[in-house]
Amino acid sequence: MTPHVHLFSTGAGWHALAVDGSRIYDLDEAAAALLNAAGDGEAVLGVLASLGANPARPYIDGAPLAPPPVHALALAISSTCNLACSYCYAQQGSFGGAGRAMSWPVAKQSIDRLLEGAASRGAVTIAFLGGEPLVNRALVRQATQYASDQGREVGVTPRFSITSNGTLLDGSDVEFFEAHGFAVTISLDGIGQAHDRQRPFRGGAGSYDRIIERVMPLLERQRRMQVSARVTVTPYTRGLPSMLDQFIRMGFHSVGFSPVLATPDAGGALDGPDLSRLLSEMIDCATAFERRVSAGERYPFSNMESAMQQLHRGTHRPYPCGAGAGYLGVSASGGLYACHRFVDDERAAMGTVLDGPDNRRRMVWLSDRRVDRQTPCSGCWARYLCGGGCHHEAINRGRPACEYIRGWLHHCLQAYVRLLDCRPGYFGHPAVVAQPPA
Ligand code: SF4
Ligand code: SF4
């Protein structure tokens, strides 16, 4: 495996992903043979140069990102949850400690900090998470209204999102989320009993029927609001393609799968054989996506939609996400952390909403967490598409899913080339070819 290039084929012939800059080249047989023969040494760089890539001028240098302005905060709005999901990273909202609820002063201070650091006429995102955030519905509403009013005054547009288990939704939420254009994510782990096994109420009863009954009015009302389903994939999850199809037919704006790679007690996470099966089912879902999109339909499989857009934009990033950079999590007591999953974890503490983000700690985080500084990422062809995997999972479990990630990205590259050929209009604009820094 060479860290500079990844060779792949479709029915149209050979293609190469130049890793630095995420550029895709079509190859004739001779160039493909040359690349194949070049192995993983300097010769690869010579072949890349002959294709028009200029390896001497890297797109990504080794410099860590300087802490940018924070444009998104995730508020741990409620410390309790009415479900008892076995894999819950938040341990039902307590994050392993004593349960606490966020107070209005902490929510207000978070919003003030966020707006204060935002560029005028810019946009910021406020995400409500828990536990189950609707346990603290009054605070969600107060914070949303306050951010909308204050944002208007300072010329900043706040966007809102909420991740909910869906069991507590009521009619007034439909109106409220629609009025404020919320991105609502509902956690659903299967159809019927498959979901109930993973996401029971604390008393043991299933939650699926209740969720569907409460979510349907939201699905019917989506205009400004968008309602998505997120399926957490555990070793017991089966039948992804039919689940995807069924949730899309119900009217979810998008449906995505998220594998469990780390759990608080190390049980219930996916391992080698589970990940092979997951890859095969994800590819079946991707094949359905490609078939439907090629035929001109919308098929909102979000894992595939975001991969297609990233490849088309030429995304090449040295981090997996914005954690510790433009995105921070706020604990119930006002602590700032790298993201919502690190709330109350001192390893990722980054200041407080009272005193503001601790830029020294953010700088150390961004320097340490760069993908080129991770093992084995620095030698991996997928590093600027993957970014090194979720920091929380990598720190707590390591990187057990690399074969899965590379297999998925390999398939996405093939699908992208095919889709670009047969339905270029899907992408909306020409492919972005980034220019290396001068
Ligand atoms: S996490 Fe795995 S797949 Fe991702 S960049 Fe690192 S080695 Fe590659
Ligand atoms: S560290 Fe993981 S959980 Fe946190 S924002 Fe990044 S990908 Fe998401």
Short mmCIF file of C-alpha atoms and ligand atoms in Angstrom, two decimals:
data_model
loop_
_atom_site.label_atom_id
_atom_site.label_comp_id
_atom_site.label_asym_id
_atom_site.label_seq_id
_atom_site.Cartn_x
_atom_site.Cartn_y
_atom_site.Cartn_z
CA MET A 1 0.00 0.00 0.00
CA THR A 2 1.38 3.40 -0.96
CA PRO A 3 0.42 6.49 1.06
CA HIS A 4 0.54 8.66 -2.09
CA VAL A 5 -1.98 7.12 -4.46
CA HIS A 6 -4.87 4.67 -4.60
CA LEU A 7 -5.54 2.80 -7.81
CA PHE A 8 -9.08 1.62 -8.62
CA SER A 9 -11.07 0.49 -11.63
CA THR A 10 -14.60 0.82 -13.00
CA GLY A 11 -16.21 -0.41 -16.22
CA ALA A 12 -14.65 2.63 -17.89
CA GLY A 13 -11.08 1.60 -17.04
CA TRP A 14 -8.45 2.53 -14.46
CA HIS A 15 -8.43 5.59 -12.18
CA ALA A 16 -6.08 6.92 -9.52
CA LEU A 17 -6.79 8.96 -6.43
CA ALA A 18 -3.83 11.26 -5.78
CA VAL A 19 -4.03 11.27 -1.99
CA ASP A 20 -2.65 14.75 -1.38
CA GLY A 21 -5.37 17.04 -2.71
CA SER A 22 -7.88 14.20 -3.29
CA ARG A 23 -7.71 14.49 -7.09
CA ILE A 24 -8.97 11.70 -9.32
CA TYR A 25 -7.28 10.90 -12.65
CA ASP A 26 -8.40 8.59 -15.44
CA LEU A 27 -5.55 6.31 -16.52
CA ASP A 28 -4.80 4.38 -19.64
CA GLU A 29 -3.51 0.82 -19.30
CA ALA A 30 0.11 1.95 -19.60
CA ALA A 31 -0.15 4.56 -16.82
CA ALA A 32 -2.00 2.09 -14.58
CA ALA A 33 0.72 -0.49 -15.18
CA LEU A 34 3.40 2.09 -14.39
CA LEU A 35 1.70 3.04 -11.13
CA ASN A 36 1.22 -0.58 -10.21
CA ALA A 37 4.87 -1.31 -10.86
CA ALA A 38 6.04 1.77 -8.94
CA GLY A 39 5.23 0.14 -5.58
CA ASP A 40 5.29 2.44 -2.59
CA GLY A 41 8.56 4.31 -3.15
CA GLU A 42 9.63 7.54 -4.82
CA ALA A 43 8.77 6.17 -8.28
CA VAL A 44 5.08 6.73 -7.49
CA LEU A 45 5.76 10.44 -7.15
CA GLY A 46 7.36 10.46 -10.59
CA VAL A 47 4.31 8.79 -12.16
CA LEU A 48 2.02 11.23 -10.36
CA ALA A 49 4.03 14.14 -11.74
CA SER A 50 3.63 12.72 -15.26
CA LEU A 51 -0.16 12.74 -14.71
CA GLY A 52 -0.11 16.45 -13.96
CA ALA A 53 0.03 16.22 -10.17
CA ASN A 54 2.90 18.12 -8.64
CA PRO A 55 3.99 16.19 -5.55
CA ALA A 56 6.69 18.77 -4.87
CA ARG A 57 3.99 21.31 -3.95
CA PRO A 58 1.84 19.56 -1.36
CA TYR A 59 -1.79 20.60 -0.83
CA ILE A 60 -1.57 19.77 2.85
CA ASP A 61 1.52 20.82 4.72
CA GLY A 62 2.37 19.50 8.18
CA ALA A 63 1.28 22.63 10.03
CA PRO A 64 -1.46 22.10 12.62
CA LEU A 65 -4.59 24.17 12.24
CA ALA A 66 -4.59 27.32 14.37
CA PRO A 67 -7.75 27.34 16.54
CA PRO A 68 -10.43 28.95 14.34
CA PRO A 69 -13.43 30.90 15.68
CA VAL A 70 -15.99 28.55 17.22
CA HIS A 71 -19.05 28.39 14.94
CA ALA A 72 -20.90 25.45 16.45
CA LEU A 73 -21.71 24.41 20.01
CA ALA A 74 -23.40 21.23 21.19
CA LEU A 75 -25.27 21.80 24.45
CA ALA A 76 -25.66 18.80 26.79
CA ILE A 77 -29.07 20.15 27.61
CA SER A 78 -30.39 17.33 29.75
CA SER A 79 -28.53 14.81 31.82
CA THR A 80 -31.24 12.18 31.88
CA CYS A 81 -32.81 9.85 29.37
CA ASN A 82 -35.93 7.70 29.45
CA LEU A 83 -34.34 4.93 27.38
CA ALA A 84 -31.63 2.46 28.36
CA CYS A 85 -29.58 1.80 25.21
CA SER A 86 -26.76 -0.58 26.00
CA TYR A 87 -24.11 1.15 23.84
CA CYS A 88 -24.87 4.74 24.92
CA TYR A 89 -21.65 6.81 24.97
CA ALA A 90 -23.38 9.34 27.25
CA GLN A 91 -24.37 6.58 29.70
CA GLN A 92 -27.98 7.75 29.57
CA GLY A 93 -26.84 11.37 29.82
CA SER A 94 -24.74 11.22 32.96
CA PHE A 95 -21.46 10.72 31.05
CA GLY A 96 -20.44 8.36 33.83
CA GLY A 97 -20.84 10.95 36.60
CA ALA A 98 -23.67 12.30 38.67
CA GLY A 99 -26.55 13.46 36.47
CA ARG A 100 -26.95 17.26 36.19
CA ALA A 101 -29.31 19.37 34.12
CA MET A 102 -28.10 22.43 32.23
CA SER A 103 -29.37 25.68 33.70
CA TRP A 104 -30.59 28.75 31.83
CA PRO A 105 -27.52 30.84 32.81
CA VAL A 106 -25.20 28.22 31.26
CA ALA A 107 -27.28 27.98 28.07
CA LYS A 108 -27.46 31.77 27.79
CA GLN A 109 -23.74 32.19 28.36
CA SER A 110 -23.01 29.54 25.71
CA ILE A 111 -25.12 31.38 23.16
CA ASP A 112 -23.58 34.74 24.06
CA ARG A 113 -20.07 33.26 23.60
CA LEU A 114 -21.01 31.75 20.26
CA LEU A 115 -22.55 34.93 18.89
CA GLU A 116 -19.72 37.05 20.25
CA GLY A 117 -17.14 35.01 18.30
CA ALA A 118 -19.17 34.88 15.06
CA ALA A 119 -18.48 37.05 12.08
CA SER A 120 -21.23 39.55 11.36
CA ARG A 121 -23.71 38.20 8.79
CA GLY A 122 -22.22 34.76 9.41
CA ALA A 123 -24.00 31.64 10.60
CA VAL A 124 -23.59 29.58 13.75
CA THR A 125 -25.01 26.20 14.74
CA ILE A 126 -26.50 25.26 18.09
CA ALA A 127 -27.04 21.54 18.64
CA PHE A 128 -29.18 20.23 21.49
CA LEU A 129 -28.10 16.84 22.81
CA GLY A 130 -28.50 14.78 25.98
CA GLY A 131 -29.37 12.30 27.45
CA GLU A 132 -32.69 13.03 25.84
CA PRO A 133 -32.85 16.80 25.24
CA LEU A 134 -36.66 16.88 25.27
CA VAL A 135 -36.57 15.93 28.95
CA ASN A 136 -35.57 19.60 29.29
CA ARG A 137 -37.91 20.95 26.58
CA ALA A 138 -38.42 24.31 28.30
CA LEU A 139 -34.70 25.07 28.12
CA VAL A 140 -34.46 23.99 24.45
CA ARG A 141 -37.19 26.49 23.63
CA GLN A 142 -35.87 29.31 25.78
CA ALA A 143 -32.37 28.92 24.33
CA THR A 144 -33.68 28.75 20.75
CA GLN A 145 -35.79 31.86 21.13
CA TYR A 146 -32.95 33.74 22.81
CA ALA A 147 -30.44 32.77 20.11
CA SER A 148 -32.89 33.78 17.35
CA ASP A 149 -33.56 37.17 18.95
CA GLN A 150 -29.93 37.92 19.78
CA GLY A 151 -28.75 36.65 16.39
CA ARG A 152 -31.11 39.04 14.64
CA GLU A 153 -29.72 41.94 16.68
CA VAL A 154 -26.09 41.20 15.80
CA GLY A 155 -26.68 40.05 12.20
CA VAL A 156 -25.79 36.39 12.75
CA THR A 157 -28.02 33.52 11.62
CA PRO A 158 -28.30 30.71 14.17
CA ARG A 159 -29.13 27.25 12.86
CA PHE A 160 -30.56 24.65 15.20
CA SER A 161 -30.33 20.90 15.42
CA ILE A 162 -31.58 18.37 17.93
CA THR A 163 -30.85 14.67 18.32
CA SER A 164 -33.74 12.93 20.02
CA ASN A 165 -34.95 9.42 20.73
CA GLY A 166 -38.37 10.61 19.53
CA THR A 167 -40.39 9.15 22.41
CA LEU A 168 -41.29 12.51 24.00
CA LEU A 169 -42.18 14.47 20.84
CA ASP A 170 -45.56 16.17 20.92
CA GLY A 171 -47.66 18.37 18.64
CA SER A 172 -46.15 21.59 19.94
CA ASP A 173 -42.66 20.36 18.97
CA VAL A 174 -43.81 20.02 15.37
CA GLU A 175 -44.76 23.70 15.26
CA PHE A 176 -41.68 24.84 17.11
CA PHE A 177 -39.11 22.88 15.08
CA GLU A 178 -40.78 23.92 11.83
CA ALA A 179 -40.89 27.59 12.85
CA HIS A 180 -37.16 27.58 13.66
CA GLY A 181 -36.06 25.35 10.75
CA PHE A 182 -34.58 22.65 12.98
CA ALA A 183 -32.53 19.75 11.65
CA VAL A 184 -34.07 16.95 13.72
CA THR A 185 -32.27 13.62 13.99
CA ILE A 186 -34.23 10.68 15.35
CA SER A 187 -32.30 7.66 16.62
CA LEU A 188 -33.89 4.52 15.21
CA ASP A 189 -32.00 1.25 15.33
CA GLY A 190 -34.16 -0.96 13.15
CA ILE A 191 -37.74 -1.76 12.31
CA GLY A 192 -40.08 -2.92 15.11
CA GLN A 193 -38.59 -5.52 17.43
CA ALA A 194 -35.07 -5.05 16.04
CA HIS A 195 -35.19 -1.46 17.32
CA ASP A 196 -36.90 -2.48 20.58
CA ARG A 197 -34.12 -4.90 21.47
CA GLN A 198 -31.52 -2.13 21.32
CA ARG A 199 -33.52 0.84 22.54
CA PRO A 200 -35.94 -0.25 25.26
CA PHE A 201 -37.51 2.06 27.82
CA ARG A 202 -35.91 1.85 31.24
CA GLY A 203 -38.69 -0.51 32.33
CA GLY A 204 -37.83 -2.86 29.43
CA ALA A 205 -40.80 -2.14 27.10
CA GLY A 206 -40.14 -1.48 23.41
CA SER A 207 -40.10 2.11 22.13
CA TYR A 208 -40.53 1.68 18.34
CA ASP A 209 -44.31 2.05 18.04
CA ARG A 210 -44.35 5.11 20.27
CA ILE A 211 -41.56 6.78 18.27
CA ILE A 212 -43.17 6.17 14.89
CA GLU A 213 -46.51 7.47 16.16
CA ARG A 214 -44.84 10.66 17.40
CA VAL A 215 -42.48 11.18 14.47
CA MET A 216 -45.08 10.85 11.69
CA PRO A 217 -46.55 14.35 12.25
CA LEU A 218 -43.02 15.80 11.91
CA LEU A 219 -42.39 13.90 8.69
CA GLU A 220 -45.61 15.20 7.23
CA ARG A 221 -44.85 18.79 8.20
CA GLN A 222 -41.28 19.16 6.87
CA ARG A 223 -40.81 22.45 5.04
CA ARG A 224 -38.12 24.46 6.82
CA MET A 225 -37.51 21.59 9.24
CA GLN A 226 -35.65 18.47 8.10
CA VAL A 227 -36.13 15.18 9.92
CA SER A 228 -33.48 12.49 9.50
CA ALA A 229 -33.09 8.98 10.88
CA ARG A 230 -29.80 7.80 12.32
CA VAL A 231 -29.35 4.09 12.75
CA THR A 232 -26.71 2.98 15.20
CA VAL A 233 -25.28 -0.31 13.93
CA THR A 234 -24.36 -2.87 16.61
CA PRO A 235 -23.25 -6.51 16.19
CA TYR A 236 -26.95 -7.46 16.22
CA THR A 237 -28.08 -5.14 13.41
CA ARG A 238 -29.18 -6.90 10.22
CA GLY A 239 -30.93 -5.96 6.98
CA LEU A 240 -29.58 -2.45 6.32
CA PRO A 241 -30.85 -2.19 2.71
CA SER A 242 -34.50 -2.95 3.57
CA MET A 243 -34.31 -0.73 6.66
CA LEU A 244 -32.94 2.12 4.54
CA ASP A 245 -35.68 1.66 1.98
CA GLN A 246 -38.43 1.54 4.57
CA PHE A 247 -37.28 4.67 6.44
CA ILE A 248 -36.92 6.59 3.17
CA ARG A 249 -40.43 5.56 2.15
CA MET A 250 -41.73 6.80 5.53
CA GLY A 251 -40.55 10.27 4.51
CA PHE A 252 -37.31 10.89 6.42
CA HIS A 253 -35.31 13.65 4.79
CA SER A 254 -32.23 11.42 5.00
CA VAL A 255 -31.21 8.12 6.57
CA GLY A 256 -27.71 7.23 7.73
CA PHE A 257 -25.87 4.40 9.48
CA SER A 258 -23.36 4.86 12.24
CA PRO A 259 -21.35 1.85 13.48
CA VAL A 260 -20.67 1.41 17.21
CA LEU A 261 -16.89 1.12 17.55
CA ALA A 262 -16.51 1.94 21.25
CA THR A 263 -18.86 1.51 24.22
CA PRO A 264 -18.43 2.52 27.88
CA ASP A 265 -17.96 -1.11 28.99
CA ALA A 266 -16.15 -2.31 25.82
CA GLY A 267 -19.00 -4.78 25.07
CA GLY A 268 -21.43 -4.38 22.16
CA ALA A 269 -18.94 -2.78 19.75
CA LEU A 270 -18.42 -4.11 16.22
CA ASP A 271 -15.45 -6.36 15.57
CA GLY A 272 -13.77 -7.91 12.50
CA PRO A 273 -16.53 -10.25 11.18
CA ASP A 274 -19.25 -7.70 12.08
CA LEU A 275 -17.41 -5.03 10.10
CA SER A 276 -17.04 -7.30 7.04
CA ARG A 277 -20.77 -7.94 7.11
CA LEU A 278 -21.44 -4.23 7.62
CA LEU A 279 -19.30 -3.33 4.60
CA SER A 280 -21.17 -5.77 2.42
CA GLU A 281 -24.56 -4.38 3.54
CA MET A 282 -23.38 -0.77 3.14
CA ILE A 283 -22.29 -1.57 -0.42
CA ASP A 284 -25.74 -3.06 -1.09
CA CYS A 285 -27.27 0.21 0.15
CA ALA A 286 -24.82 2.21 -1.99
CA THR A 287 -25.73 0.13 -5.04
CA ALA A 288 -29.41 0.93 -4.50
CA PHE A 289 -28.47 4.60 -4.13
CA GLU A 290 -26.49 4.57 -7.36
CA ARG A 291 -29.26 2.82 -9.28
CA ARG A 292 -31.94 5.25 -8.08
CA VAL A 293 -29.84 8.39 -8.50
CA SER A 294 -28.70 7.29 -11.97
CA ALA A 295 -32.39 7.00 -12.87
CA GLY A 296 -32.92 10.60 -11.79
CA GLU A 297 -34.56 9.86 -8.43
CA ARG A 298 -33.70 11.21 -5.00
CA TYR A 299 -32.56 8.45 -2.66
CA PRO A 300 -31.37 10.13 0.55
CA PHE A 301 -28.87 7.60 1.93
CA SER A 302 -26.83 10.15 3.86
CA ASN A 303 -23.56 8.17 4.13
CA MET A 304 -23.44 8.03 0.35
CA GLU A 305 -24.74 11.56 -0.24
CA SER A 306 -22.02 13.06 1.92
CA ALA A 307 -19.29 10.85 0.40
CA MET A 308 -20.33 11.90 -3.13
CA GLN A 309 -20.33 15.59 -2.23
CA GLN A 310 -16.96 15.34 -0.47
CA LEU A 311 -15.32 13.62 -3.42
CA HIS A 312 -16.84 16.15 -5.82
CA ARG A 313 -15.58 19.04 -3.70
CA GLY A 314 -12.11 17.49 -3.63
CA THR A 315 -12.22 17.37 0.18
CA HIS A 316 -8.82 16.70 1.70
CA ARG A 317 -8.74 17.19 5.42
CA PRO A 318 -6.24 16.31 8.12
CA TYR A 319 -8.98 15.86 10.80
CA PRO A 320 -12.11 13.69 10.85
CA CYS A 321 -14.41 16.46 12.05
CA GLY A 322 -14.47 19.93 13.58
CA ALA A 323 -14.01 18.73 17.19
CA GLY A 324 -11.75 21.11 19.11
CA ALA A 325 -11.63 23.40 16.06
CA GLY A 326 -14.83 25.19 15.00
CA TYR A 327 -16.99 22.84 17.07
CA LEU A 328 -17.08 22.36 20.85
CA GLY A 329 -19.36 20.56 23.32
CA VAL A 330 -20.74 22.29 26.43
CA SER A 331 -21.36 20.28 29.60
CA ALA A 332 -24.35 20.88 31.88
CA SER A 333 -22.13 22.94 34.18
CA GLY A 334 -20.65 25.08 31.39
CA GLY A 335 -17.37 23.27 30.69
CA LEU A 336 -16.14 23.32 27.09
CA TYR A 337 -14.89 20.07 25.56
CA ALA A 338 -13.65 18.94 22.15
CA CYS A 339 -17.15 17.72 21.20
CA HIS A 340 -20.42 16.37 22.59
CA ARG A 341 -18.94 12.91 23.15
CA PHE A 342 -16.09 14.21 25.28
CA VAL A 343 -18.31 16.16 27.69
CA ASP A 344 -16.86 15.97 31.23
CA ASP A 345 -13.75 14.17 29.93
CA GLU A 346 -10.72 16.09 31.23
CA ARG A 347 -8.52 14.76 28.38
CA ALA A 348 -10.49 16.96 26.00
CA ALA A 349 -11.32 19.93 28.27
CA MET A 350 -11.07 23.25 26.41
CA GLY A 351 -12.12 26.02 28.78
CA THR A 352 -15.49 27.16 30.04
CA VAL A 353 -18.31 29.26 28.68
CA LEU A 354 -17.59 31.70 31.50
CA ASP A 355 -13.93 32.29 30.60
CA GLY A 356 -14.13 31.36 26.91
CA PRO A 357 -12.36 28.64 24.90
CA ASP A 358 -8.87 27.73 26.11
CA ASN A 359 -6.93 28.32 22.88
CA ARG A 360 -3.72 26.85 24.22
CA ARG A 361 -5.44 23.51 24.87
CA ARG A 362 -7.20 23.69 21.50
CA MET A 363 -3.85 24.30 19.80
CA VAL A 364 -2.27 21.28 21.54
CA TRP A 365 -5.29 19.14 20.59
CA LEU A 366 -5.19 20.21 16.94
CA SER A 367 -1.47 19.58 16.80
CA ASP A 368 -1.65 16.13 18.47
CA ARG A 369 -4.74 14.95 16.60
CA ARG A 370 -3.60 15.67 13.02
CA VAL A 371 -4.04 12.56 10.93
CA ASP A 372 -0.40 12.62 9.78
CA ARG A 373 0.65 12.30 13.43
CA GLN A 374 -1.49 9.22 14.05
CA THR A 375 -0.37 5.62 13.74
CA PRO A 376 -1.06 3.90 11.38
CA CYS A 377 -2.82 6.78 9.56
CA SER A 378 0.31 8.52 8.30
CA GLY A 379 0.93 5.62 5.90
CA CYS A 380 -2.68 5.16 4.78
CA TRP A 381 -4.00 6.21 1.35
CA ALA A 382 -7.40 7.08 2.86
CA ARG A 383 -6.05 9.55 5.42
CA TYR A 384 -7.28 12.83 3.88
CA LEU A 385 -10.75 11.42 3.20
CA CYS A 386 -11.09 9.66 6.55
CA GLY A 387 -9.20 12.16 8.71
CA GLY A 388 -8.11 9.40 11.11
CA GLY A 389 -11.56 8.35 12.39
CA CYS A 390 -13.59 9.73 15.29
CA HIS A 391 -11.20 11.02 17.99
CA HIS A 392 -13.41 9.63 20.75
CA GLU A 393 -13.34 6.13 19.30
CA ALA A 394 -9.63 6.28 18.41
CA ILE A 395 -8.66 7.43 21.92
CA ASN A 396 -10.91 4.94 23.70
CA ARG A 397 -10.63 1.90 21.47
CA GLY A 398 -7.97 2.47 18.87
CA ARG A 399 -8.70 1.97 15.18
CA PRO A 400 -10.35 -1.42 14.64
CA ALA A 401 -12.31 -0.38 11.54
CA CYS A 402 -9.63 0.67 9.03
CA GLU A 403 -10.32 -2.17 6.58
CA TYR A 404 -14.00 -1.26 6.69
CA ILE A 405 -13.27 2.46 6.15
CA ARG A 406 -10.92 1.82 3.22
CA GLY A 407 -13.34 -0.71 1.68
CA TRP A 408 -16.16 1.81 1.92
CA LEU A 409 -14.10 4.66 0.47
CA HIS A 410 -12.86 2.42 -2.36
CA HIS A 411 -16.48 1.68 -3.27
CA CYS A 412 -17.43 5.37 -2.98
CA LEU A 413 -14.62 6.32 -5.38
CA GLN A 414 -15.89 3.83 -7.96
CA ALA A 415 -19.49 4.98 -7.54
CA TYR A 416 -18.44 8.63 -7.84
CA VAL A 417 -16.68 8.07 -11.16
CA ARG A 418 -19.68 6.14 -12.52
CA LEU A 419 -22.22 8.71 -11.32
CA LEU A 420 -20.22 11.62 -12.67
CA ASP A 421 -20.29 9.92 -16.03
CA CYS A 422 -23.95 8.95 -16.17
CA ARG A 423 -25.60 11.76 -14.18
CA PRO A 424 -23.30 14.78 -13.88
CA GLY A 425 -26.32 16.99 -13.09
CA TYR A 426 -26.63 15.25 -9.71
CA PHE A 427 -23.62 17.17 -8.44
CA GLY A 428 -25.02 20.59 -9.33
CA HIS A 429 -21.67 22.17 -10.16
CA PRO A 430 -18.42 21.10 -11.83
CA ALA A 431 -15.94 19.09 -9.77
CA VAL A 432 -13.69 21.25 -7.62
CA VAL A 433 -10.01 20.81 -8.39
CA ALA A 434 -8.12 22.41 -5.55
CA GLN A 435 -4.98 24.38 -6.24
CA PRO A 436 -1.94 23.73 -4.09
CA PRO A 437 -0.83 26.57 -1.85
CA ALA A 438 1.63 28.91 -3.62
S1 SF4 B 1 -8.27 5.60 10.75
FE1 SF4 B 1 -7.62 3.86 9.49
S2 SF4 B 1 -8.59 4.23 7.49
FE2 SF4 B 1 -8.64 6.17 8.60
S3 SF4 B 1 -6.75 7.24 7.98
FE3 SF4 B 1 -6.27 6.11 9.86
S4 SF4 B 1 -5.42 4.17 9.11
FE4 SF4 B 1 -6.54 5.10 7.40
S1 SF4 B 2 -14.71 13.34 17.75
FE1 SF4 B 2 -16.14 11.79 16.99
S2 SF4 B 2 -18.09 12.19 18.02
FE2 SF4 B 2 -16.80 14.01 18.24
S3 SF4 B 2 -17.42 15.34 16.56
FE3 SF4 B 2 -15.65 14.14 15.88
S4 SF4 B 2 -16.49 12.34 14.83
FE4 SF4 B 2 -18.15 13.27 16.07
#
